[in-house]
Tab-separated table of C-alpha atoms in Angstrom:
chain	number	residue	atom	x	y	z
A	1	UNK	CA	0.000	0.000	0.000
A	2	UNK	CA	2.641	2.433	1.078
A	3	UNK	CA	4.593	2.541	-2.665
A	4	UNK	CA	1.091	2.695	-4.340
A	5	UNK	CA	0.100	5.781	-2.255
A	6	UNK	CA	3.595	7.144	-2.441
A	7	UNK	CA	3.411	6.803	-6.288
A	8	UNK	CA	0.134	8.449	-6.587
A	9	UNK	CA	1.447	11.325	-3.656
A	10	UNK	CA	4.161	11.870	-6.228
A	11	UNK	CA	1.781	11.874	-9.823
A	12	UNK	CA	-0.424	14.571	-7.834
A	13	UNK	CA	2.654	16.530	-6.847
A	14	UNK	CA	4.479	16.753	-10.392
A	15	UNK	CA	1.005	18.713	-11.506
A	16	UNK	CA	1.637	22.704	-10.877
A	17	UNK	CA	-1.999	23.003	-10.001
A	18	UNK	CA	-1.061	26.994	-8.319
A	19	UNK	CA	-4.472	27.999	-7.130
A	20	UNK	CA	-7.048	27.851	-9.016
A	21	UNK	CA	-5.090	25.459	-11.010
A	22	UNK	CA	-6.002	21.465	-10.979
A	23	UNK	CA	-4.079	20.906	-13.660
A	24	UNK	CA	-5.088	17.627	-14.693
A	25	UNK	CA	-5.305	15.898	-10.674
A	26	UNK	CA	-8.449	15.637	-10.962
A	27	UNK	CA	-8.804	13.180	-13.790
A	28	UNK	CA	-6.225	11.226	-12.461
A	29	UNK	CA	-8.206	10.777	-9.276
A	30	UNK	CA	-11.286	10.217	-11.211
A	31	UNK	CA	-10.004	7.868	-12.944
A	32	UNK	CA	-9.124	5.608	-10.602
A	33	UNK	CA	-12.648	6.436	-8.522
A	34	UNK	CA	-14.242	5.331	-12.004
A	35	UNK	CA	-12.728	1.437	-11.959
A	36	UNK	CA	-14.533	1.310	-8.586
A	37	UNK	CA	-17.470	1.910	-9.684
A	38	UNK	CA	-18.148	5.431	-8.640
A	39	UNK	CA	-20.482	8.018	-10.323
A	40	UNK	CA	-18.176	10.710	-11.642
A	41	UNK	CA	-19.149	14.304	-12.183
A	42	UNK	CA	-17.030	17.491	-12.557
A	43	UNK	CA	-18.524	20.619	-11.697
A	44	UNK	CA	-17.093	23.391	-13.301
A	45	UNK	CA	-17.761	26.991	-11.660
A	46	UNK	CA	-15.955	30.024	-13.362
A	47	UNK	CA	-12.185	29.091	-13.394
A	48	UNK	CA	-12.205	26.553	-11.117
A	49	UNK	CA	-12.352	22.362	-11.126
A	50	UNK	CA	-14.143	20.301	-9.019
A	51	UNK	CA	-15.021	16.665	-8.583
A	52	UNK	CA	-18.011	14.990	-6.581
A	53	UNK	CA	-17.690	11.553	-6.841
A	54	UNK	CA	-20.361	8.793	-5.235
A	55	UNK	CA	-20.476	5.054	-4.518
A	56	UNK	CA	-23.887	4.003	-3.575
A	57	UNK	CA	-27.365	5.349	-3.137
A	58	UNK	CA	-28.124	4.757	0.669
A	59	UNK	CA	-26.879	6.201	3.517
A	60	UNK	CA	-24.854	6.483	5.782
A	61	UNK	CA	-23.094	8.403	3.426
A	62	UNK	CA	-19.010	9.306	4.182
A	63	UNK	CA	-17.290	11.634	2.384
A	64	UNK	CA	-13.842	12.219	2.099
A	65	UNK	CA	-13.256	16.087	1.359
A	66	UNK	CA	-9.938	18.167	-0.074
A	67	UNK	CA	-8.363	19.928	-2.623
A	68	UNK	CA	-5.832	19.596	-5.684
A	69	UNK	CA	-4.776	23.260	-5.748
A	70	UNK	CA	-1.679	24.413	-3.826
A	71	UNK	CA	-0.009	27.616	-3.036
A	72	UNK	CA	2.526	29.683	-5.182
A	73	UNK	CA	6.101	28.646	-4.391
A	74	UNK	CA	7.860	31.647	-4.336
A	75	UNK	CA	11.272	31.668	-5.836
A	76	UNK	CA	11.814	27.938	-6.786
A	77	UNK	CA	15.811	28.782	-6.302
A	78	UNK	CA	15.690	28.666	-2.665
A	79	UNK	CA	14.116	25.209	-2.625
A	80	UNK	CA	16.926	22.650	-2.125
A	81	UNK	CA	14.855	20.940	-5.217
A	82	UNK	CA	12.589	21.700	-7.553
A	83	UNK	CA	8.961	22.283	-5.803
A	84	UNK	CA	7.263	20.079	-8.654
A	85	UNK	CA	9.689	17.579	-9.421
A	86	UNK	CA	8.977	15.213	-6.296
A	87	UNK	CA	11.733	13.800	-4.411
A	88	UNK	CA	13.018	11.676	-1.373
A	89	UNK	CA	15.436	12.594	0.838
A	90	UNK	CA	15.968	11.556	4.507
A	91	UNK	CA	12.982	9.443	4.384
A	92	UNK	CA	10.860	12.501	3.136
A	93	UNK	CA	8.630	13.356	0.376
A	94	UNK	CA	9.368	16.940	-0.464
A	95	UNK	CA	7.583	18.940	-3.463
A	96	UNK	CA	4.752	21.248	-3.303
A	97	UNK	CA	1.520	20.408	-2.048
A	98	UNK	CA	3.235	17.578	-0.111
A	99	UNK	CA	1.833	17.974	3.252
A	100	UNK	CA	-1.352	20.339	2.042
A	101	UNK	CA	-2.720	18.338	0.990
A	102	UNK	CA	-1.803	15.742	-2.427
A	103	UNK	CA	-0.549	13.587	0.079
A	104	UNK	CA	-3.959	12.888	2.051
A	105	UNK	CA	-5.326	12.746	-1.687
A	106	UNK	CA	-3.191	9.635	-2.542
A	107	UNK	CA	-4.262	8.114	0.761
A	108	UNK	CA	-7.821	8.553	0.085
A	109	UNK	CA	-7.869	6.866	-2.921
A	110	UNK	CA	-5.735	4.039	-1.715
A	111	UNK	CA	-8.177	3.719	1.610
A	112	UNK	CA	-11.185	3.232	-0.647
A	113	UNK	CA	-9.442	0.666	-2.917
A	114	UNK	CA	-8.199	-1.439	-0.133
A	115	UNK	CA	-11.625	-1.131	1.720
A	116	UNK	CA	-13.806	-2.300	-1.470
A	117	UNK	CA	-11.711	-4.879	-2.384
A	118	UNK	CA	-12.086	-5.870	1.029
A	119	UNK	CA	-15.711	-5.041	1.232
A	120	UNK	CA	-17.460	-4.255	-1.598
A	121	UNK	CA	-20.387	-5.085	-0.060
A	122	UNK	CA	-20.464	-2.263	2.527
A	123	UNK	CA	-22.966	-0.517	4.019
A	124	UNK	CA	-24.387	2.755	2.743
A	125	UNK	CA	-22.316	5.211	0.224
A	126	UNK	CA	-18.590	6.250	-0.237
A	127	UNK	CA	-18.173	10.026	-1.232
A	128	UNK	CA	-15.281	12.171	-2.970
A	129	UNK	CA	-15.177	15.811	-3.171
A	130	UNK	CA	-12.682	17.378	-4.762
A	131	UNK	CA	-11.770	21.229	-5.365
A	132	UNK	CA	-9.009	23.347	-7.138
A	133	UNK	CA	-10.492	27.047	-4.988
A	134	UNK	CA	-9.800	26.036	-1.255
A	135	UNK	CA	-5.850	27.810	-1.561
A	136	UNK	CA	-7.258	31.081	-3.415
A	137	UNK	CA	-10.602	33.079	-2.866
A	138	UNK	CA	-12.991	29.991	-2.443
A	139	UNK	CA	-15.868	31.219	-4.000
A	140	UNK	CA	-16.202	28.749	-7.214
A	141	UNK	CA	-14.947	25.593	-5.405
A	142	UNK	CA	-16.530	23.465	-2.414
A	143	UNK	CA	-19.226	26.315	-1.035
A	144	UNK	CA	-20.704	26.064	-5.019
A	145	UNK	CA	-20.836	22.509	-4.822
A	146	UNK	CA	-22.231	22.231	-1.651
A	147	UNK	CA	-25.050	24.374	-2.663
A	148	UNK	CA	-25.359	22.399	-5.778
A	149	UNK	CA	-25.705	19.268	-3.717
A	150	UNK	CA	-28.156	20.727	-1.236
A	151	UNK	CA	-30.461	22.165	-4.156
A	152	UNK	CA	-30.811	18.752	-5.061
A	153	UNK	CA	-31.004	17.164	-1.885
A	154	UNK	CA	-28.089	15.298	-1.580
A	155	UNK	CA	-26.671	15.218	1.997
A	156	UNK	CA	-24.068	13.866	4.170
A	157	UNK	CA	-23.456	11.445	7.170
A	158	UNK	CA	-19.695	11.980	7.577
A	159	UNK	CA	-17.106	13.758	6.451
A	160	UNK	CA	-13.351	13.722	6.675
A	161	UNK	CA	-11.675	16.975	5.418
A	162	UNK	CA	-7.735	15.619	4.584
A	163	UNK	CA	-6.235	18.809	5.702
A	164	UNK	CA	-2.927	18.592	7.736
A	165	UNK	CA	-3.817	18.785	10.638
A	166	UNK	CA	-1.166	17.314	12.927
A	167	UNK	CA	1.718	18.880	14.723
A	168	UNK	CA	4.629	16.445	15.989
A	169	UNK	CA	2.901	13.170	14.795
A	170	UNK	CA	0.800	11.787	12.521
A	171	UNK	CA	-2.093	10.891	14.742
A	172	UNK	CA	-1.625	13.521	17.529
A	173	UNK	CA	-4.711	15.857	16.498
A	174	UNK	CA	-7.841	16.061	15.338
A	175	UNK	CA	-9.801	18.869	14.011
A	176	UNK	CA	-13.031	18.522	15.084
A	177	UNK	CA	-14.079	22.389	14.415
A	178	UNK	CA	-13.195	25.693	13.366
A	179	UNK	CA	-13.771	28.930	14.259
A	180	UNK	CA	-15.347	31.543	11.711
A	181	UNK	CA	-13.679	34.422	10.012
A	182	UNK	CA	-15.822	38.180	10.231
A	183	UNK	CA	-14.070	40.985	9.243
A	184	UNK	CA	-14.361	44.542	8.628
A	185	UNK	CA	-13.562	47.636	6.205
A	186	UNK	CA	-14.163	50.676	8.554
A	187	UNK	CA	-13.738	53.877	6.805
A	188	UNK	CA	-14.187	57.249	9.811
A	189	UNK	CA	-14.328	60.169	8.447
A	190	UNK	CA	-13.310	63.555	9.500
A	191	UNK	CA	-12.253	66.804	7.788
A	192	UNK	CA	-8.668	67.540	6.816
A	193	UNK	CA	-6.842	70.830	7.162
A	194	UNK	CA	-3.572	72.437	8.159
A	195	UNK	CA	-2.360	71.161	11.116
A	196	UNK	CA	-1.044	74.701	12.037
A	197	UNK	CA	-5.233	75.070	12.668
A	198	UNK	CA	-6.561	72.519	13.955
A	199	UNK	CA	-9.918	73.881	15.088
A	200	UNK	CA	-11.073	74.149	11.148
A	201	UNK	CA	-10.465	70.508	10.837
A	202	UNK	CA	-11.308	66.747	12.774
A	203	UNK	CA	-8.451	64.641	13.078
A	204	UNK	CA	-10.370	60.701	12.515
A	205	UNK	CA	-7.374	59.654	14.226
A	206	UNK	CA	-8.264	61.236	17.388
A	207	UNK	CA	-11.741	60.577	16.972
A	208	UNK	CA	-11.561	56.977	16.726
A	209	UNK	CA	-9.012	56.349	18.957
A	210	UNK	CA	-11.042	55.365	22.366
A	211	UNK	CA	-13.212	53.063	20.052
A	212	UNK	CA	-10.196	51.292	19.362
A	213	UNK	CA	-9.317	50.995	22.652
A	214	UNK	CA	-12.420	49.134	23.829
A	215	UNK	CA	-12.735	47.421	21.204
A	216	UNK	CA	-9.706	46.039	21.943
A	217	UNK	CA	-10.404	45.427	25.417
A	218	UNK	CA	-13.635	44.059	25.006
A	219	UNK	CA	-14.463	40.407	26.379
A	220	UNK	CA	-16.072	39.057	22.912
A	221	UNK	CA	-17.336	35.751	24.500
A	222	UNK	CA	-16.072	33.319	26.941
A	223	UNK	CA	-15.550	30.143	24.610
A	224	UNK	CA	-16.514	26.995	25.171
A	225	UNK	CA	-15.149	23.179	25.916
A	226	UNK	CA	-13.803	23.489	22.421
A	227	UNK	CA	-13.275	26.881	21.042
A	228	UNK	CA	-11.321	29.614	22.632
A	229	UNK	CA	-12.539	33.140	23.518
A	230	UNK	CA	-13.845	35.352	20.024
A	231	UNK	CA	-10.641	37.589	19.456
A	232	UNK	CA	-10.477	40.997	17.543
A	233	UNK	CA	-7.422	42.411	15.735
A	234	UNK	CA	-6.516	45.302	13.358
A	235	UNK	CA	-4.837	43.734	10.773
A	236	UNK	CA	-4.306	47.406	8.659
A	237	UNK	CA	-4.744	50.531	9.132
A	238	UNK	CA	-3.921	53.419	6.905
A	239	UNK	CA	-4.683	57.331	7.353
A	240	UNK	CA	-3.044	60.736	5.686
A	241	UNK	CA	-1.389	61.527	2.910
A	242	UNK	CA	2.588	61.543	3.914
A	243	UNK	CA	2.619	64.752	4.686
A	244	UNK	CA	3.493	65.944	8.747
A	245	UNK	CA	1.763	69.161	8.247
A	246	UNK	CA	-1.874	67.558	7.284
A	247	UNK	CA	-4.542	66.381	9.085
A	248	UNK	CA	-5.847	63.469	7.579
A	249	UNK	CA	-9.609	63.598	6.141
A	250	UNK	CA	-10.440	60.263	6.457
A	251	UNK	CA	-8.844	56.746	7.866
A	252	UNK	CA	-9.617	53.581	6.888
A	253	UNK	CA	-8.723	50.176	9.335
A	254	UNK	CA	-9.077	46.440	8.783
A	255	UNK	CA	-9.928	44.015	11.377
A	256	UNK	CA	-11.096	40.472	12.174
A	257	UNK	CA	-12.812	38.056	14.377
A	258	UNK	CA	-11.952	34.768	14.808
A	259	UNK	CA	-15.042	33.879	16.141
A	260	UNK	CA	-16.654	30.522	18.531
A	261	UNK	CA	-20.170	28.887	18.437
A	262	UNK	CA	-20.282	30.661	21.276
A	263	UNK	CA	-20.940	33.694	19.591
A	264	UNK	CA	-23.311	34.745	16.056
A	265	UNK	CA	-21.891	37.267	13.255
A	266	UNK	CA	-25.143	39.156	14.193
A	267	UNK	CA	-24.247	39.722	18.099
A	268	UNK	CA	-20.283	40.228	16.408
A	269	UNK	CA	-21.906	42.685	14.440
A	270	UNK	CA	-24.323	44.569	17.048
A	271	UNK	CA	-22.025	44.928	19.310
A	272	UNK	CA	-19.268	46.696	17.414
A	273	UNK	CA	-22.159	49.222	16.105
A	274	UNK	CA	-22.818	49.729	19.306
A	275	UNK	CA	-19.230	51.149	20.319
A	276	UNK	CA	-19.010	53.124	17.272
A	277	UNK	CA	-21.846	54.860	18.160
A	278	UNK	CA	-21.317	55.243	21.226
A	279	UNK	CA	-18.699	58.057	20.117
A	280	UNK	CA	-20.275	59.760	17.838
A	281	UNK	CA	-18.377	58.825	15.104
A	282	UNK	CA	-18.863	59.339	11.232
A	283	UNK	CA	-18.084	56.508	9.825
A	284	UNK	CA	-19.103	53.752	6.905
A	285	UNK	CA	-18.666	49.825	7.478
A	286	UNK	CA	-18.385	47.086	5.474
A	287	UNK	CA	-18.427	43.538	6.350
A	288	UNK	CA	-17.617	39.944	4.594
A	289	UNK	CA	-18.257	36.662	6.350
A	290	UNK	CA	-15.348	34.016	5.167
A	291	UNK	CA	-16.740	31.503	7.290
A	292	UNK	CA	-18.980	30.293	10.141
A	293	UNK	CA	-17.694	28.516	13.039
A	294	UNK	CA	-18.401	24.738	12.850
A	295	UNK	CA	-18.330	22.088	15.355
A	296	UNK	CA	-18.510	18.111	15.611
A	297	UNK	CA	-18.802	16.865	18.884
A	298	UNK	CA	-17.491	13.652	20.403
A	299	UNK	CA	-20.019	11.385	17.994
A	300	UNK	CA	-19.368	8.086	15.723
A	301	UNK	CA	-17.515	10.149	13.501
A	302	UNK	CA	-14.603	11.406	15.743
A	303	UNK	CA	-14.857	7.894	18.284
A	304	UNK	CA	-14.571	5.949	14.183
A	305	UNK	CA	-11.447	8.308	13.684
A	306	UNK	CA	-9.957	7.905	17.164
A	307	UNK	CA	-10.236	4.244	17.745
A	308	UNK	CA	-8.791	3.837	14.038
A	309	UNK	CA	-5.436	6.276	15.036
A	310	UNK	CA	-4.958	4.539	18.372
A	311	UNK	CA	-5.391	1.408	16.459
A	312	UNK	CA	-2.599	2.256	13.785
A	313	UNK	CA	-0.206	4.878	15.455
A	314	UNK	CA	-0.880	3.903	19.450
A	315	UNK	CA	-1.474	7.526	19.982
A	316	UNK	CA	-4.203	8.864	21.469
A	317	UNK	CA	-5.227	11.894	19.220
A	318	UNK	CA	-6.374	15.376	21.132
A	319	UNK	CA	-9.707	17.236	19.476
A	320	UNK	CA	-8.724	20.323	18.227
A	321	UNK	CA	-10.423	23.795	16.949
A	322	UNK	CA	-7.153	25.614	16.413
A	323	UNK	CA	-6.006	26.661	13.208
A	324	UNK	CA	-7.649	29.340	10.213
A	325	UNK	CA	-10.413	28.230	8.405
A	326	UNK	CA	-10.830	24.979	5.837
A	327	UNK	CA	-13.898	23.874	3.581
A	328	UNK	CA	-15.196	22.396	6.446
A	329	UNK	CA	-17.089	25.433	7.155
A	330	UNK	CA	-18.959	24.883	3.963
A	331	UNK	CA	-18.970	21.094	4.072
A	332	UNK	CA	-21.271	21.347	7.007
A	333	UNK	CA	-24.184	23.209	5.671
A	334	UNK	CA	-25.098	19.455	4.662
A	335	UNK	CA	-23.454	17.638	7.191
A	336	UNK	CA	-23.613	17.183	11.103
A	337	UNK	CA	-19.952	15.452	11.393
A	338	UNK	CA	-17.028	17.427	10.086
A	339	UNK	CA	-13.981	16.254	10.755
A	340	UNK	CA	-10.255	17.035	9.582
A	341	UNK	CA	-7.097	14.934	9.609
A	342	UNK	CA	-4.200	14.495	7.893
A	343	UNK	CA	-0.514	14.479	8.219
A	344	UNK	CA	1.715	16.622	9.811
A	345	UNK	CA	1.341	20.250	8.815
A	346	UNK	CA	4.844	21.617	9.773
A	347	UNK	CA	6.155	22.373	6.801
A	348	UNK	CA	2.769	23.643	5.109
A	349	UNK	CA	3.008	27.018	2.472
A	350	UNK	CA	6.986	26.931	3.056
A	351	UNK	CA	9.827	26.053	1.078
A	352	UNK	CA	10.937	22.598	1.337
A	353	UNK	CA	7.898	21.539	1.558
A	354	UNK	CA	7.477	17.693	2.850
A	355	UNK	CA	6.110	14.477	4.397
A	356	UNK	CA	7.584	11.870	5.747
A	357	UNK	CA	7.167	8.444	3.787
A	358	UNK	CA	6.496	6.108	6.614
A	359	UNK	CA	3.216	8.532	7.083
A	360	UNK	CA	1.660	7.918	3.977
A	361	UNK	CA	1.056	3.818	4.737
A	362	UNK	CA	-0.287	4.809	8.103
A	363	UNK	CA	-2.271	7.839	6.561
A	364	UNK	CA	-3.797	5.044	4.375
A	365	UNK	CA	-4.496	2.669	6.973
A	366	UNK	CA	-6.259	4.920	8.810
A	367	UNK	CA	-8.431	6.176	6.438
A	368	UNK	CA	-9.428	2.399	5.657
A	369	UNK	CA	-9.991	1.421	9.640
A	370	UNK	CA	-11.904	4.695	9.646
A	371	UNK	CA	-14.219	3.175	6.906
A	372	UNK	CA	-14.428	-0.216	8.845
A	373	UNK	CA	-15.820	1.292	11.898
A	374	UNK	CA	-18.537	3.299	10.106
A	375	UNK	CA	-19.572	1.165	6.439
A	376	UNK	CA	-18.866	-2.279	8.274
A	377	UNK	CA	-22.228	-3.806	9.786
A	378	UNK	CA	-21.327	-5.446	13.367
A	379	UNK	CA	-21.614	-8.802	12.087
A	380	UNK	CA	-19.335	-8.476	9.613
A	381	UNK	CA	-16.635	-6.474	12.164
A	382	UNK	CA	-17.290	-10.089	14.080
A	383	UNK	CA	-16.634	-12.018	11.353
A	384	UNK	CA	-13.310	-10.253	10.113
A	385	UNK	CA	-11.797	-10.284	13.543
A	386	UNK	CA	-12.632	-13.417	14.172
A	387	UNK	CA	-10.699	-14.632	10.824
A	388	UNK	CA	-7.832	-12.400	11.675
A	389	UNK	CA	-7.543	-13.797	14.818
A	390	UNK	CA	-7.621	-17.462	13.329
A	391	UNK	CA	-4.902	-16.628	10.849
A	392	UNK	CA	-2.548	-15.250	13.821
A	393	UNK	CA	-3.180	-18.623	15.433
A	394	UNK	CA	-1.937	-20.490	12.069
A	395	UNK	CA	0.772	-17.758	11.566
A	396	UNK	CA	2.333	-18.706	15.536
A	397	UNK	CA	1.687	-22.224	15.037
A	398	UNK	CA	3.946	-22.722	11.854
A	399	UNK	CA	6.012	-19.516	12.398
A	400	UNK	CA	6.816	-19.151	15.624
């Protein structure tokens, strides 16, 4: 298994799919989906590629969730090789797109073989969605085809989102949320003038100052068992024209949330009115919603997950809601159990981008244990360990 999904890790990673970019991954993928008997379709939306791919008509349905599209390199001569020519060294796969994410990619696809052959009986569907937007603006990519599925009625059981999500191990953590991204274009205005006379003008700077303040020291939300407190930061903020002698007319600042369940865009929203108005500012505000927290509690999905890590790495993987945002946050508009795991994400949008090889075997094997647990009635999970356990027997008696 390991040199299959090591040989498909490198196909995917000699494609420059830069974002928005697929670059031809996605065929290969659907390809080999197609042999198993899954319904292909490619949804095309603007520039962008994607792939749902299906296995079955009943449910429970599982999905397995990522993208093809990577990140720009930056100047391929400081990479100690090139970024799209994979290559071992040390017992590493380095190229772009290594870690995030064409590595999980190869280990889906390998999972799902090794499971049908296996059991190609299973219960309820097997699910592939595939994007080229999650790198780039993610507008055309996995939100469209969510809403395409959804219009139609198609929903999900399970998903696992192959993002990298672990950071000294492979097995350590487990996303099992994320928080959502609000942020803000605030524009105050004031009037300029000569600084030399400063009563025939309003410095914004001044004016907005104290609403910075508290909106800096304001307590957002508590958080919760999984999520952290809501934080808010200026990211930018920009005012005058160069000039020492002017008093600026205007000033315009960026800022974020990071938000919890614990809180809604609408009491985000609210509240910050409420503090610019409480100053008697002049000002203009726009807003743009990335993403909306999501959460999947301790449920089949994450226990399937967990028992199959312990089972493969003897780790005991921690549930995590740390990170920026992933498709996940679109992914469960249809579906109650979001998850996100992958390998280990150290390395992720830098140069020398890589993965170690032993990884991508156990990567595999989870994925396919993952699959057991959930598509695999009882009786059959009796069955199968039962013959296991009868070939060890046979194995010690002319072996040992």
């Amino acid at each position: 298994m390991s040199n299959d999904t090591l040989a498909l890790a490198q196909a995917l990673i000699a494609r420059q799919s830069i974002t928005p970019s697929d670059s031809g991954c996605q065929d290969i993928l659907a390809e080999r989906l197609e042999k198993l008997g899954f319904h292909i379709e490619k949804m095309r939306f603007g520039d962008v590629d994607n792939l749902w791919a299906r296995r079955g008509t009943s449910s429970p349905v599982l999905c397995f969730a990522g993208h093809t599209d990577v990140v720009p390199t930056g100047p391929i001569e400081h990479w100690d090789s090139d970024p799209f020519i994979p290559t071992i060294r040390d017992n590493r796969l380095f190229g772009r797109g290594a870690a995030d994410m064409k590595s999980s990619l190869a280990a889906f696809i390998t999972a799902i073989e090794a499971f049908i052959a296996h059991h190609s009986d299973h219960l309820g569907s097997i699910a592939v969605l595939i994007t080229s937007d999650e790198e780039g603006i993610a507008v055309d990519g996995t939100v469209k085809v969510v809403e395409a599925l959804k219009a139609r009625g198609e929903f999900l059981d399970y998903c696992i989102v192959g993002e990298p999500t672990c950071s000294d191990k492979l097995g350590d953590t487990i996303k099992n949320g994320r928080r959502g991204s609000l942020s803000g274009n605030l524009t105050i205005m004031g009037i300029q003038g000569h600084i030399a006379y400063p009563h025939l003008a309003k410095n914004p700077i001044h004016l907005v100052a104290p609403a910075i303040a508290e909106l800096a020291q304001t307590e957002w939300d508590q958080g919760n068992e999984y999520f952290p407190p809501t934080t808010w930061h200026i990211s930018n903020i920009h005012a005058g024209t160069g000039a020492t002698n002017v008093i600026p007319g205007t000033l315009n600042l960026l800022f974020n949330f990071r938000f919890s369940t614990t809180s809604t865009v609408e009491s985000l929203k609210t509240k910050v009115h409420q503090i610019l108005d409480k100053y008697n500012l002049d000002y203009e505000l726009q807003w743009e919603l990335s993403g909306k927290p999501f959460l999947t509690e301790k449920a089949e999905l994450a226990d399937a997950m967990r028992a199959a890590i312990s089972s493969i790495t003897t780790i005991e993987p921690q549930l995590s809601t740390s990170g920026g945002t992933s498709d996940g946050r679109f992914i469960a508009d249809i579906c109650k159990q979001v998850i996100e795991f992958g390998p280990c994400n150290a390395t992720i949008h830098k140069l020398n981008e890589n993965v170690e090889i032993d990884d991508l075997e156990k990567l595999s094997e989870i994925y396919q244990l993952t699959m057991d647990n959930l598509l695999i009635s009882k009786d059959s999970q009796s069955n199968t360990t039962a013959t296991d356990n009868f070939l060890d027997r046979l194995k010690k008696i002319f072996f040992d």
